[in-house]
Every structure is written in C-alpha cells, then in structure tokens.
CSV table of C-alpha atoms in Angstrom, one decimal:
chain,number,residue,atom,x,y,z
A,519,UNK,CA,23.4,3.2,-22.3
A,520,UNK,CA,21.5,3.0,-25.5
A,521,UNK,CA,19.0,5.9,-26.8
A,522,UNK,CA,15.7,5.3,-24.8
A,523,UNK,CA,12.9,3.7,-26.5
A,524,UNK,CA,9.9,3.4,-24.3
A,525,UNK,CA,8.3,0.7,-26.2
A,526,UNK,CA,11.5,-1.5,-25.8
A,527,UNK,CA,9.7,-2.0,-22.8
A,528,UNK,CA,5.9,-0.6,-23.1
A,529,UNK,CA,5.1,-2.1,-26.7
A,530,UNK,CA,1.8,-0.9,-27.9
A,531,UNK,CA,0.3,-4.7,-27.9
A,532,UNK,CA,1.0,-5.2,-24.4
A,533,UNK,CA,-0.5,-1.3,-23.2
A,534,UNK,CA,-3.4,-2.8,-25.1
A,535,UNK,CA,-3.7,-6.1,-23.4
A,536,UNK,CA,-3.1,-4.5,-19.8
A,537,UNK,CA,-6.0,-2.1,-21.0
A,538,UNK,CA,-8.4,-5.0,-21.5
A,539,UNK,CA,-7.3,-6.5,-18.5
A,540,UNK,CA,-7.9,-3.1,-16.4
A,541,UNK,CA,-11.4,-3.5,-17.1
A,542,UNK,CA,-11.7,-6.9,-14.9
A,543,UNK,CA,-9.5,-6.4,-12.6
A,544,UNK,CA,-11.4,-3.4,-11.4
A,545,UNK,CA,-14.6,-5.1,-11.9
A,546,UNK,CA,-13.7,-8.1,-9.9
A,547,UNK,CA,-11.4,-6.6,-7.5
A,548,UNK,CA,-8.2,-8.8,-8.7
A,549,UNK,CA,-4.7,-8.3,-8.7
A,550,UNK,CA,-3.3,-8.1,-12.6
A,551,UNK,CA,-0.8,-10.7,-12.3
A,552,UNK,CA,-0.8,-11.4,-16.0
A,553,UNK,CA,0.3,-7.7,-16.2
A,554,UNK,CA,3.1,-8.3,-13.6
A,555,UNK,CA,4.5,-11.6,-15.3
A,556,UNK,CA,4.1,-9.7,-18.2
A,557,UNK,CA,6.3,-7.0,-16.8
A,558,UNK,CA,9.0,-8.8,-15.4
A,559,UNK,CA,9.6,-10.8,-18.3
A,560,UNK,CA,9.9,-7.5,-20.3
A,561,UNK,CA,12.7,-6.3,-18.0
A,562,UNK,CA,10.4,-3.9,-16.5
A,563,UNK,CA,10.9,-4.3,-12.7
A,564,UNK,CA,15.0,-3.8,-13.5
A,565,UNK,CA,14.5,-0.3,-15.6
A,566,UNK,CA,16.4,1.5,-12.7
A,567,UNK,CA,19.0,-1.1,-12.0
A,568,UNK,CA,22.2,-0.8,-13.1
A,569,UNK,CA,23.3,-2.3,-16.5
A,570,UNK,CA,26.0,-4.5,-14.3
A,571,UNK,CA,24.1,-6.0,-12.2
A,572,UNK,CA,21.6,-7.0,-15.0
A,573,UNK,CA,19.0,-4.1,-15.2
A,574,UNK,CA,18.2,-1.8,-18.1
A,575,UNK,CA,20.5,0.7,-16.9
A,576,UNK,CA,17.7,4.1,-17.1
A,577,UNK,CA,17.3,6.8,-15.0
A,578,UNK,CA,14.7,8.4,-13.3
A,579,UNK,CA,13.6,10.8,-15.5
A,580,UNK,CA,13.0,7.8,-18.4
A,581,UNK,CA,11.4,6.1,-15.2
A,582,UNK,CA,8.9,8.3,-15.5
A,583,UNK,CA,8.0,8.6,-19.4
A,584,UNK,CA,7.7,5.0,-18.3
A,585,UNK,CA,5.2,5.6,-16.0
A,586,UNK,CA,3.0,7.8,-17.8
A,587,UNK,CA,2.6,5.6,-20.3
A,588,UNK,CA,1.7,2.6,-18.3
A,589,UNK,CA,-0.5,4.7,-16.2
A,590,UNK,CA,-2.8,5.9,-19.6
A,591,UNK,CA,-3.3,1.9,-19.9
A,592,UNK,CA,-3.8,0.3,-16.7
A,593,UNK,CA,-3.6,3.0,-13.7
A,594,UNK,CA,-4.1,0.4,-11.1
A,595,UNK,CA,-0.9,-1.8,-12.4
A,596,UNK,CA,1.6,1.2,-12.8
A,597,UNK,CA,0.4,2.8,-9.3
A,598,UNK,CA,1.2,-0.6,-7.8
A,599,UNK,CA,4.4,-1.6,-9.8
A,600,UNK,CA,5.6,2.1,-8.9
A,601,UNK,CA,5.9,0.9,-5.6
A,602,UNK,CA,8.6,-1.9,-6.6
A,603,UNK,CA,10.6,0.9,-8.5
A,604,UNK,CA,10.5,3.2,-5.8
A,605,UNK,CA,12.8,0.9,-4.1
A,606,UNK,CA,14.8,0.3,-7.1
A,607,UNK,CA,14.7,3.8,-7.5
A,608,UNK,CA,15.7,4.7,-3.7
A,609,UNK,CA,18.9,2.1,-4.7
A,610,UNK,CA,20.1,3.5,-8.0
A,611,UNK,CA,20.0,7.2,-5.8
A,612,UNK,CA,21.9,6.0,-3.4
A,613,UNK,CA,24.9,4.3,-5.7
A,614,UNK,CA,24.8,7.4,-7.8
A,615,UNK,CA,26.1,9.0,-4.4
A,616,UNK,CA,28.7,6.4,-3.9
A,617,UNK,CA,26.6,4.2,-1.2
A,618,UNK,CA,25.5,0.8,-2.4
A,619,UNK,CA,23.4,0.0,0.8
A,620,UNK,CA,20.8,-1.4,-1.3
A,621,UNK,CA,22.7,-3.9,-3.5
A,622,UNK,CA,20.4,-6.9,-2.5
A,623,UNK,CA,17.4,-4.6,-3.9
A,624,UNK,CA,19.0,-3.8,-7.0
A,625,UNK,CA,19.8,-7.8,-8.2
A,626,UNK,CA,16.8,-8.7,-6.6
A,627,UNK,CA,14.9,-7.3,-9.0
A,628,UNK,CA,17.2,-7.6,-12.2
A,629,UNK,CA,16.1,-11.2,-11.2
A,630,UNK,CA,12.6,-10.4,-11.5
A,631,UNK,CA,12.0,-10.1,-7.6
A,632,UNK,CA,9.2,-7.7,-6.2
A,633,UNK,CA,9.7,-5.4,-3.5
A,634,UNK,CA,7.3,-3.6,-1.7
A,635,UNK,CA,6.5,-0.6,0.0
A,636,UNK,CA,5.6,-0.9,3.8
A,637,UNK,CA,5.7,2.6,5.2
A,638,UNK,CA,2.3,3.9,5.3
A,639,UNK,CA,0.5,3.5,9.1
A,640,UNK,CA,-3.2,4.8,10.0
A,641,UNK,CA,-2.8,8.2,11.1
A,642,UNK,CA,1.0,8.5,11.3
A,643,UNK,CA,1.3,11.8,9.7
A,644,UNK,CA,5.1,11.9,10.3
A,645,UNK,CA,5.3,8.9,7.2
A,646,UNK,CA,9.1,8.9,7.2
A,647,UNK,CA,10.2,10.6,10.7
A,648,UNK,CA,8.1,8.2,12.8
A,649,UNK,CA,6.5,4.9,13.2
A,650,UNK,CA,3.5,3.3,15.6
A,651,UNK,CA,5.6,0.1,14.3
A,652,UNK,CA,7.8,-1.1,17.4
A,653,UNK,CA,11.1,-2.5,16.1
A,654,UNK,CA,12.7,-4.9,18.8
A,655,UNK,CA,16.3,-5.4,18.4
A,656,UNK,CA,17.5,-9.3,18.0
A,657,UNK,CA,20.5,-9.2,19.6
A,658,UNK,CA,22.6,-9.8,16.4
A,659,UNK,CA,22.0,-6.5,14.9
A,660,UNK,CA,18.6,-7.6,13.4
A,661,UNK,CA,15.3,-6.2,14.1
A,662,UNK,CA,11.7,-7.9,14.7
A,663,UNK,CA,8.9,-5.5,13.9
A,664,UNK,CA,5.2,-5.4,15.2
A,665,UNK,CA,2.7,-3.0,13.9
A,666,UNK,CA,0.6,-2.5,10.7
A,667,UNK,CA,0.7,-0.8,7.9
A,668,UNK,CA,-1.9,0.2,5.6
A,669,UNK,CA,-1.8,0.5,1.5
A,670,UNK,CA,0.8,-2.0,1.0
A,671,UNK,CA,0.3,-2.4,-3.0
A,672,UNK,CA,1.3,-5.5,-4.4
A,673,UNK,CA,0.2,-7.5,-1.3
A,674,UNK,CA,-0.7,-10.6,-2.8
A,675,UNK,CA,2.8,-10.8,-5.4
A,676,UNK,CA,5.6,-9.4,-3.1
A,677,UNK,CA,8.6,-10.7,-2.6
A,678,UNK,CA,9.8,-8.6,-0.1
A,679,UNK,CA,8.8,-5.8,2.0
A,680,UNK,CA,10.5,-2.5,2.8
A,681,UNK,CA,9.7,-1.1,6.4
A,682,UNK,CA,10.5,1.1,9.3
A,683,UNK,CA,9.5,1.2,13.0
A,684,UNK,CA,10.9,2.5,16.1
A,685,UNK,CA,13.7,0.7,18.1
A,686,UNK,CA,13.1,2.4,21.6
A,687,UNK,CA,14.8,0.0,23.5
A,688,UNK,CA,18.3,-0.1,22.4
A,689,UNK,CA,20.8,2.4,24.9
A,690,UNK,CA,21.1,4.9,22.1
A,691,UNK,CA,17.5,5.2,20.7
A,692,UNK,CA,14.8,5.8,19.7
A,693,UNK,CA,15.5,5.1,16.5
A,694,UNK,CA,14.1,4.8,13.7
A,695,UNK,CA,15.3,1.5,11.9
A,696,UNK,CA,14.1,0.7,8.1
A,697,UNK,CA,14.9,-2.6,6.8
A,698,UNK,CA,13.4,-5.5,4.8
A,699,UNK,CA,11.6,-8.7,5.7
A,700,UNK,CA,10.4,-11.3,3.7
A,701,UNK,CA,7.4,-13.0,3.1
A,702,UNK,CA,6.4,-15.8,6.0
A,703,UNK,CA,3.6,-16.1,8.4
A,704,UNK,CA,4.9,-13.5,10.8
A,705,UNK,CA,3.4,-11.2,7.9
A,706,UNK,CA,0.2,-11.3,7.0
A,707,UNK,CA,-1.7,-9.9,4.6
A,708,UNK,CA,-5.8,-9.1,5.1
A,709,UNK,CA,-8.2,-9.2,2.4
A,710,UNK,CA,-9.7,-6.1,3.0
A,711,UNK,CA,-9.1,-4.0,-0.1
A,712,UNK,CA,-12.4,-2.7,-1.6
A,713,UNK,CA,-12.3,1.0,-2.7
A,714,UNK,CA,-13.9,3.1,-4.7
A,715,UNK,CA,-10.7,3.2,-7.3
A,716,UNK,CA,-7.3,1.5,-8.0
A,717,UNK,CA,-9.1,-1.6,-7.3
A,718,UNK,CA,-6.2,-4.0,-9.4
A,719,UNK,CA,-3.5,-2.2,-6.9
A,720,UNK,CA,-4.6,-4.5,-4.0
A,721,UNK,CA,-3.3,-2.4,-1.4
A,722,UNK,CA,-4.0,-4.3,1.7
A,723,UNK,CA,-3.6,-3.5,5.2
A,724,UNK,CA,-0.2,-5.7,6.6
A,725,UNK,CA,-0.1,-6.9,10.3
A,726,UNK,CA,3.2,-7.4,11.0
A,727,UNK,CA,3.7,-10.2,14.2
A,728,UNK,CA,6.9,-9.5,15.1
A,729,UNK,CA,8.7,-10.0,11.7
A,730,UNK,CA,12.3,-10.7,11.8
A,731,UNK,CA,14.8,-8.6,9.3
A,732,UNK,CA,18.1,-9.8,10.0
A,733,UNK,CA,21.3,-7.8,10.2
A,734,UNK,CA,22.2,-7.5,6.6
A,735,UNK,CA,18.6,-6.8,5.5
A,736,UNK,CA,19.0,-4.1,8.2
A,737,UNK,CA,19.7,-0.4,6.1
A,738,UNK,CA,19.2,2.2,7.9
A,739,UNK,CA,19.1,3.4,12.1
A,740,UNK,CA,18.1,7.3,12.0
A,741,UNK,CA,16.8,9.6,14.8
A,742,UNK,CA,13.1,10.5,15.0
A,743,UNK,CA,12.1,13.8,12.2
A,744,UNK,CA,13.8,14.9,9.6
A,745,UNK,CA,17.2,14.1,8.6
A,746,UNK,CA,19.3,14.7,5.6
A,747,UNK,CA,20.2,11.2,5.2
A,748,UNK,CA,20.0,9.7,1.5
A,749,UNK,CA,18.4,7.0,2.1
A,750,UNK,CA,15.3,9.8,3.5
A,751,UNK,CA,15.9,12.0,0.6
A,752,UNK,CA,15.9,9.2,-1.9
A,753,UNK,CA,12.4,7.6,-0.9
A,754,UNK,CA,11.0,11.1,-1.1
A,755,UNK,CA,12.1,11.9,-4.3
A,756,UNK,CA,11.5,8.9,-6.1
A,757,UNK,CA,8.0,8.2,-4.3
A,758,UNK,CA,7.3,11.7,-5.3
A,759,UNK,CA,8.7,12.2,-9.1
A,760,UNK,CA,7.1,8.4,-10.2
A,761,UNK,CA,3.5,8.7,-8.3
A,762,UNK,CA,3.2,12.3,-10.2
A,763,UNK,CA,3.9,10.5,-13.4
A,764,UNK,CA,1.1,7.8,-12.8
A,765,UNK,CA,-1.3,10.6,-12.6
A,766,UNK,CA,0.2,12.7,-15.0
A,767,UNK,CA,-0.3,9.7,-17.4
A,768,UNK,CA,-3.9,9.2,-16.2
A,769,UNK,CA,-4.9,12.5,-17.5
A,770,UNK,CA,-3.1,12.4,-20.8
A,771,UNK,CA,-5.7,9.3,-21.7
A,772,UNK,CA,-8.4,11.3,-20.3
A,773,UNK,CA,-7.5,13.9,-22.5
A,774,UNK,CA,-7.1,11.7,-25.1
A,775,UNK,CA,-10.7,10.4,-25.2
A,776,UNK,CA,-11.7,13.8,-24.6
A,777,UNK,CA,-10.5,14.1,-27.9
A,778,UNK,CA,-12.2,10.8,-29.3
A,779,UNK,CA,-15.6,12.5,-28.0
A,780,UNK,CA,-15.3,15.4,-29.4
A,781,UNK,CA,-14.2,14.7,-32.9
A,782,UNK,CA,-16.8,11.3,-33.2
A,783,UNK,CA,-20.1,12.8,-31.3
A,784,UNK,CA,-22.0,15.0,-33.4
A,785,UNK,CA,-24.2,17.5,-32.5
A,786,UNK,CA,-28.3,16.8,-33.8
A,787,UNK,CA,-28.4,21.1,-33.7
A,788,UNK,CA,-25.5,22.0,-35.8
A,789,UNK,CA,-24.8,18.6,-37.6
A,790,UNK,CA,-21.0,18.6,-36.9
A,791,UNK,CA,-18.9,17.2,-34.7
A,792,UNK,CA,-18.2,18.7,-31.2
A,793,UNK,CA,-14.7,18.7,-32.2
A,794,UNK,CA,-16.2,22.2,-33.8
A,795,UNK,CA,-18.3,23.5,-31.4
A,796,UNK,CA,-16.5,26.4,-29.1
A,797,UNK,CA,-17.0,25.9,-25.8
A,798,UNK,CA,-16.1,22.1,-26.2
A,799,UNK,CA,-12.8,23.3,-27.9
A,800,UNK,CA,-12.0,25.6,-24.9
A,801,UNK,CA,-12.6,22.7,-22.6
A,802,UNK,CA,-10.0,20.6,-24.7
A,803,UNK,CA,-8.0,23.5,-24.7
A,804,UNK,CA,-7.8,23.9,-20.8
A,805,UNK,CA,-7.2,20.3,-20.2
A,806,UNK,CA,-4.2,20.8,-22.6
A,807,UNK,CA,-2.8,23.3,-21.3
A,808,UNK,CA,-3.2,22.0,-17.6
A,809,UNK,CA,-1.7,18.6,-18.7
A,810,UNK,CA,1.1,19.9,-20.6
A,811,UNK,CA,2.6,21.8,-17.8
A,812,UNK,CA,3.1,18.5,-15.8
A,813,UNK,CA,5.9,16.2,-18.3
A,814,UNK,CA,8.3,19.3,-18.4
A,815,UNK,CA,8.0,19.9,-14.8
A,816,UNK,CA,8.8,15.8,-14.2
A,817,UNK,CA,11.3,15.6,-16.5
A,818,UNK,CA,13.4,18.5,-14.8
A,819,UNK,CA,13.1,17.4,-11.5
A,820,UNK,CA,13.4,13.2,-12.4
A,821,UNK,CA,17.3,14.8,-14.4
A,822,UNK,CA,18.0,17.0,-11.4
A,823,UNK,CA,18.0,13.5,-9.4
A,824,UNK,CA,19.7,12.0,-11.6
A,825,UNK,CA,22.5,14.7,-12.1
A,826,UNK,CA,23.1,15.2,-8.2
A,827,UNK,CA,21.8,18.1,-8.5
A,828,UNK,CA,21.5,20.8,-5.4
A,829,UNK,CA,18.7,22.5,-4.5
A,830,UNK,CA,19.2,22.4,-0.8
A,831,UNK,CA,16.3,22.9,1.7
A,832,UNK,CA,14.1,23.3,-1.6
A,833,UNK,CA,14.3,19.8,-2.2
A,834,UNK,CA,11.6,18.9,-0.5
A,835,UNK,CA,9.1,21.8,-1.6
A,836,UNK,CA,10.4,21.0,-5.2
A,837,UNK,CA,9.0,17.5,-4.9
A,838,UNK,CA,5.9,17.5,-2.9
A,839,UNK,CA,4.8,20.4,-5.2
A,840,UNK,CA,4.9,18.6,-8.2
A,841,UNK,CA,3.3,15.8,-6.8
A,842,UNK,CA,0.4,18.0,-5.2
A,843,UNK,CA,0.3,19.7,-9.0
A,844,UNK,CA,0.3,16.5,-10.8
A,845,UNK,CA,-3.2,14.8,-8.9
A,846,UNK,CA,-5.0,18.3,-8.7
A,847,UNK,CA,-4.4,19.0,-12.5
A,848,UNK,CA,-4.9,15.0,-13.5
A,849,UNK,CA,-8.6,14.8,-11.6
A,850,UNK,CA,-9.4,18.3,-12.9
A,851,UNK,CA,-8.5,17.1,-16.5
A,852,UNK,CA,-10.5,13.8,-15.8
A,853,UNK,CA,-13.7,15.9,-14.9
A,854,UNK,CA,-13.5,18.0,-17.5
A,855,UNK,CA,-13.0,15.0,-19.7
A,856,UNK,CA,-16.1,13.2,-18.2
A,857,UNK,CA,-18.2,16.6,-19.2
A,858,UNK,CA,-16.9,16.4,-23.4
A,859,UNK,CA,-17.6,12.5,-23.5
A,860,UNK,CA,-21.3,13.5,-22.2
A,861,UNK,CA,-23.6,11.0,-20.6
A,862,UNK,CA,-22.2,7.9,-22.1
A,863,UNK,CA,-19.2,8.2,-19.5
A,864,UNK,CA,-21.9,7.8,-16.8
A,865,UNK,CA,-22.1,4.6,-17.6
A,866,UNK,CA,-19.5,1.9,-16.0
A,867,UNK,CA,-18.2,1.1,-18.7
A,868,UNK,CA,-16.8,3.8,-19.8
A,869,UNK,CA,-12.9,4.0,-19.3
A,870,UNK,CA,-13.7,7.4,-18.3
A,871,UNK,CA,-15.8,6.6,-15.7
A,872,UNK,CA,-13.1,4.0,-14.6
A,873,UNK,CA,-10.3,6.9,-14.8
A,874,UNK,CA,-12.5,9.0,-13.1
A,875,UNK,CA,-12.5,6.7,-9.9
A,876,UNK,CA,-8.7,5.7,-10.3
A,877,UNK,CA,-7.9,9.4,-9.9
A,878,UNK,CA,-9.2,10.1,-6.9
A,879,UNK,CA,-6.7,7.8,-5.3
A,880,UNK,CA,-4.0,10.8,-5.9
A,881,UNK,CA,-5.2,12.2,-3.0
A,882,UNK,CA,-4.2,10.1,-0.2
A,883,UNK,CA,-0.7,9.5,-1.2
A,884,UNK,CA,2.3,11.6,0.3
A,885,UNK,CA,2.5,14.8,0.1
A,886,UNK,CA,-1.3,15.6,1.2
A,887,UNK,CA,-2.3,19.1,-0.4
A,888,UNK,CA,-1.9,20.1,3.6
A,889,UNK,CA,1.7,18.7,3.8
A,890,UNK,CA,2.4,20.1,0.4
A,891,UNK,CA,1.5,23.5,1.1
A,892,UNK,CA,3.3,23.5,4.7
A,893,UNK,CA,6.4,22.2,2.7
A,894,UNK,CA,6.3,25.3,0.1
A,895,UNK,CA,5.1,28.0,2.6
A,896,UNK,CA,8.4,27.1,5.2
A,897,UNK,CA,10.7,26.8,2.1
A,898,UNK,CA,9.8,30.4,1.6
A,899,UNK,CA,8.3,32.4,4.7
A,900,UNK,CA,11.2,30.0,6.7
A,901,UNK,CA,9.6,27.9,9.7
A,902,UNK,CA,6.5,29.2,11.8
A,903,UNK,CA,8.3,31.4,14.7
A,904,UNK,CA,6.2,32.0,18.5
C-alpha cells in the first residue's frame, strides 16, 4: 500500500461542495445523493477493501482520519456512509483473521455497491445478542426474516441490507442468524425520518415482510448473548472506532469556527478581537484540549484492530469507552463553540447551529452512556455477584 493521503480521496473541492450541500439537505430533509455518487466514484465506499479485489487497500485506523474529515463537512453523509463501511469494515476484520465470510461484501462495494446496516430494533437493548426479528428457515439453508428495524441510514440508496433475527424454530436453536437481503418489495422502507438532527442520513424505520436471504447470503448462526465470534467482535469494533470518528470530526469544525469567531468578532468595549480576550481564550482552550484527546485515542484503538491485537475481555470496555468519550466531548465542544460565535449562531443558518443539532444524534447510537459504563465497571469490578 501507498503512503496515505486523505485528500486522494477527501479533496478539499469536494469537502466544500458536500458542505454546501449539507445546508439543503438538512433544510429539506433529503438524502445527499450527489454526495454519495460523488463518493463512490472517488473509490470511497472501497477504502477498506482489499487492494485485490479492487478497493483502496486502508485500514481502519486511516478509516477513520477519513471519517473525521468527512464528518467536519457534511455530518449527515459521513454518519450514513459509515454505515456502508462498517460492513466493509466487519469484512476486512474478518480476512485479516483468515475468514473471508464476507467476500460478496468486499467486491460489492469495490464495485460501487451500498450496503447497509439493519440491526437496530425499538427497544431491543441486547442490539447484537438478540432480535424481536423472527428468522424462518427456508428449507435450503436460507432464512426469511419479519420484523422492523429502526435507523436504517441510507434507506433510500442501499443496495443491500445487513440483518439479524432469531431462528427459533430450527431443532438446534434459537439462534441468532445474520445475513443479507436485498432490496425488493418484501422490504420496505417508510418515510418517516424527521428529526431534530442528521436530517441528510435518512435513517428510516424498515418493515421487513418476510425477506428472503438465501443460503450463501446466509453468514452467521450464533446462540443468544454474547459470544466471542468475529464476526460479533468485528461489528462492535468497527461500528464503535468509525461512529467516534464522525463526532470526533464534528467537534474539530466546531472548534474551528470557534476559532473564526473569536479572531473576526471584535469587542465594541476593548476594540480587539475576542481572539484576545481571556475568558474566550480559555474556552478555546478547553475545547482543545477536550478534542485533542479523542484522534490519539482512535488511532490506537483503529491500529490495535488492525494489528490483531489482544486485549481480551477489555475489548469491549476499550471500545464502547471511546465511543461514549468521543459524543460527550464532541457536544460539549459544540456548546462551548455555540457560546464564542455569540448570538449569530442562534440563528439557523449558522453551521453551528446545524452542528449543534447533528450532535446530539451521538447519543442514541451503541454504546449508550448506560451500556458504556456497565461495559467499563464489569471489565474492572468483574460481573455484578448476588
């Protein structure tokens, strides 16, 4: 592989176009295709594929420089395309262990295909270790699925969809099968995304009507809670390394037009810029330093992946800690951003004010700050005893 250059891929003129486009996409609730054909024709939605099959060849933790940069241009476009590399993501984990389960994923999207994420149910807190999604065997090894899921981004541009449900019919279940369907009109896909923030990720709610994967689409048959399967601990730590990076790139443009504010806004009582007044610098200052912490910590963890490396049961902990870390330090440096701009990013359209609704998103994604802290507090007090 070649050194990395992350405008081979991310020129500036195209950051700057998605930026414009941001604007109306979240105005108008739309999807940014133009940013997605733009993308794919850039080699984008093959970063993590393997230089054989026809991909860029990179690894996670360039993934994620990736992502941050995107993110400080159009958040709702990087949070949604993130779900298309976790899967590339989950595929280039598992060949790096000698399992190439996900092939079809990998020159799928060398060829510009979009995959999608279909995991997420309404109040299914177990995400990966259960499923309200029935999953009927076929008879020929395949699977139909009915259930819905909620927050599928890229709904209205997906190629194919990535899903699990549970097969408690067959003699040795339950089970939890994952596999991936494709688009038809056993899947359909409501209009009903209209949120506060991340308005251009078009995460609608997905009704699946007994959706057919066949047998070779068909990756995965696990028992119910947690397992140390790959394919388990690749979602996890790809989901949770590249959604950290969208927010981690989210505050470095909010810090950035902190920055603008404070060094073009002048003050009537002192006649010089804010840039010089104290308490505006140490508001810069703590948004640094929060922000900063967050590319060392992704970079370490996004190499670790990539290197095999072993942190046993901490694995998990590692990963949902950073994520938690990432959106609480990204909407803190967002606020704080909001207060050095002053009351012109009240108004709408501000890209602060924008940023400042795109943030909140961070939120709801795996691992919730309640799932996060459960994670870390068994990894070192051990499980909670009678």
């Amino acid at each position: 592989m070649t050194s990395f250059d992350p405008a081979r891929y991310l020129p500036d003129d195209l950051l700057a176009r998605m930026r414009e486009r941001a604007v109306v996409h979240d105005r108008e609730n739309t999807f940014p295709h133009d940013d997605l054909d733009e993308l794919r024709a850039a080699g984008y939605l093959g970063i993590l594929v393997s230089e054989e099959r026809g991909g860029g060849g990179l690894g996670l933790a360039e993934a994620s420089v990736l992502q941050q940069r995107l993110a400080g241009a159009a958040p709702a476009t990087a949070l949604a395309v993130n779900m298309h590399l976790v899967w590339t993501g989950v595929a280039k984990v598992l060949r790096d262990r000698g399992i190439d389960d996900l092939s079809f994923v990998e020159e799928g999207a060398a060829a510009g295909e979009v995959f999608a994420f279909g995991i997420s149910e309404a109040g299914n807190d177990l995400v990966l270790f259960g499923s309200d999604t029935t999953a009927e065997p076929d008879g020929e090894g395949g699977y139909r699925f009915t259930g819905t899921k909620i927050f599928t981004s890229l709904s209205p541009a997906w190629d194919h969809l990535g899903v699990h449900g549970l097969d408690s019919t067959s003699p040795d279940g339950p089970k939890m099968v994952f596999a991936f369907l494709d688009r038809d009109d056993s899947v359909v896909s409501r209009d009903d995304w209209d949120t506060l923030g991340m308005r251009g990720t078009q995460s609608r709610t997905t009704e699946l009507r007994g959706a057919h994967a066949p047998a070779r689409r068909v990756v995965r048959r696990l028992d119910p809670g947690p397992q140390p399967d790959p394919l388990v601990f690749g979602i996890f730590s790809v989901f949770e390394i590249l959604l950290a990076s969208v927010y981690t790139g989210i505050a470095r443009r909010a810090l950035e037009l902190a920055v603008e504010a404070a060094t073009s806004r002048r003050s009537k009582k002192t006649g010089t810029t804010y840039a010089n007044d104290p308490d505006i610098r140490w508001r810069v200052a703590d948004m640094a330093l929060a922000y900063e912490a967050l590319p060392p910590q992704l970079a370490a963890l996004a190499h670790d992946v990539d290197a095999l490396a072993d942190h046993g049961g901490r694995w998990f902990s590692l990963l949902a800690g950073v994520k938690h870390r990432a959106v609480t330090m990204a909407k803190s440096v967002v606020d704080d951003a909001i207060l050095v701009g002053g009351g012109s990013a009240y108004s709408s359209r501000n890209e602060l004010s924008r940023l400042y609704r795109d943030v909140l998103a961070g939120m709801f994604h795996p691992s919730d700050p309640e799932s996060a802290h459960s994670t870390a507090a068994t990894a070192w007090l051990g499980p909670v005893t009678a």
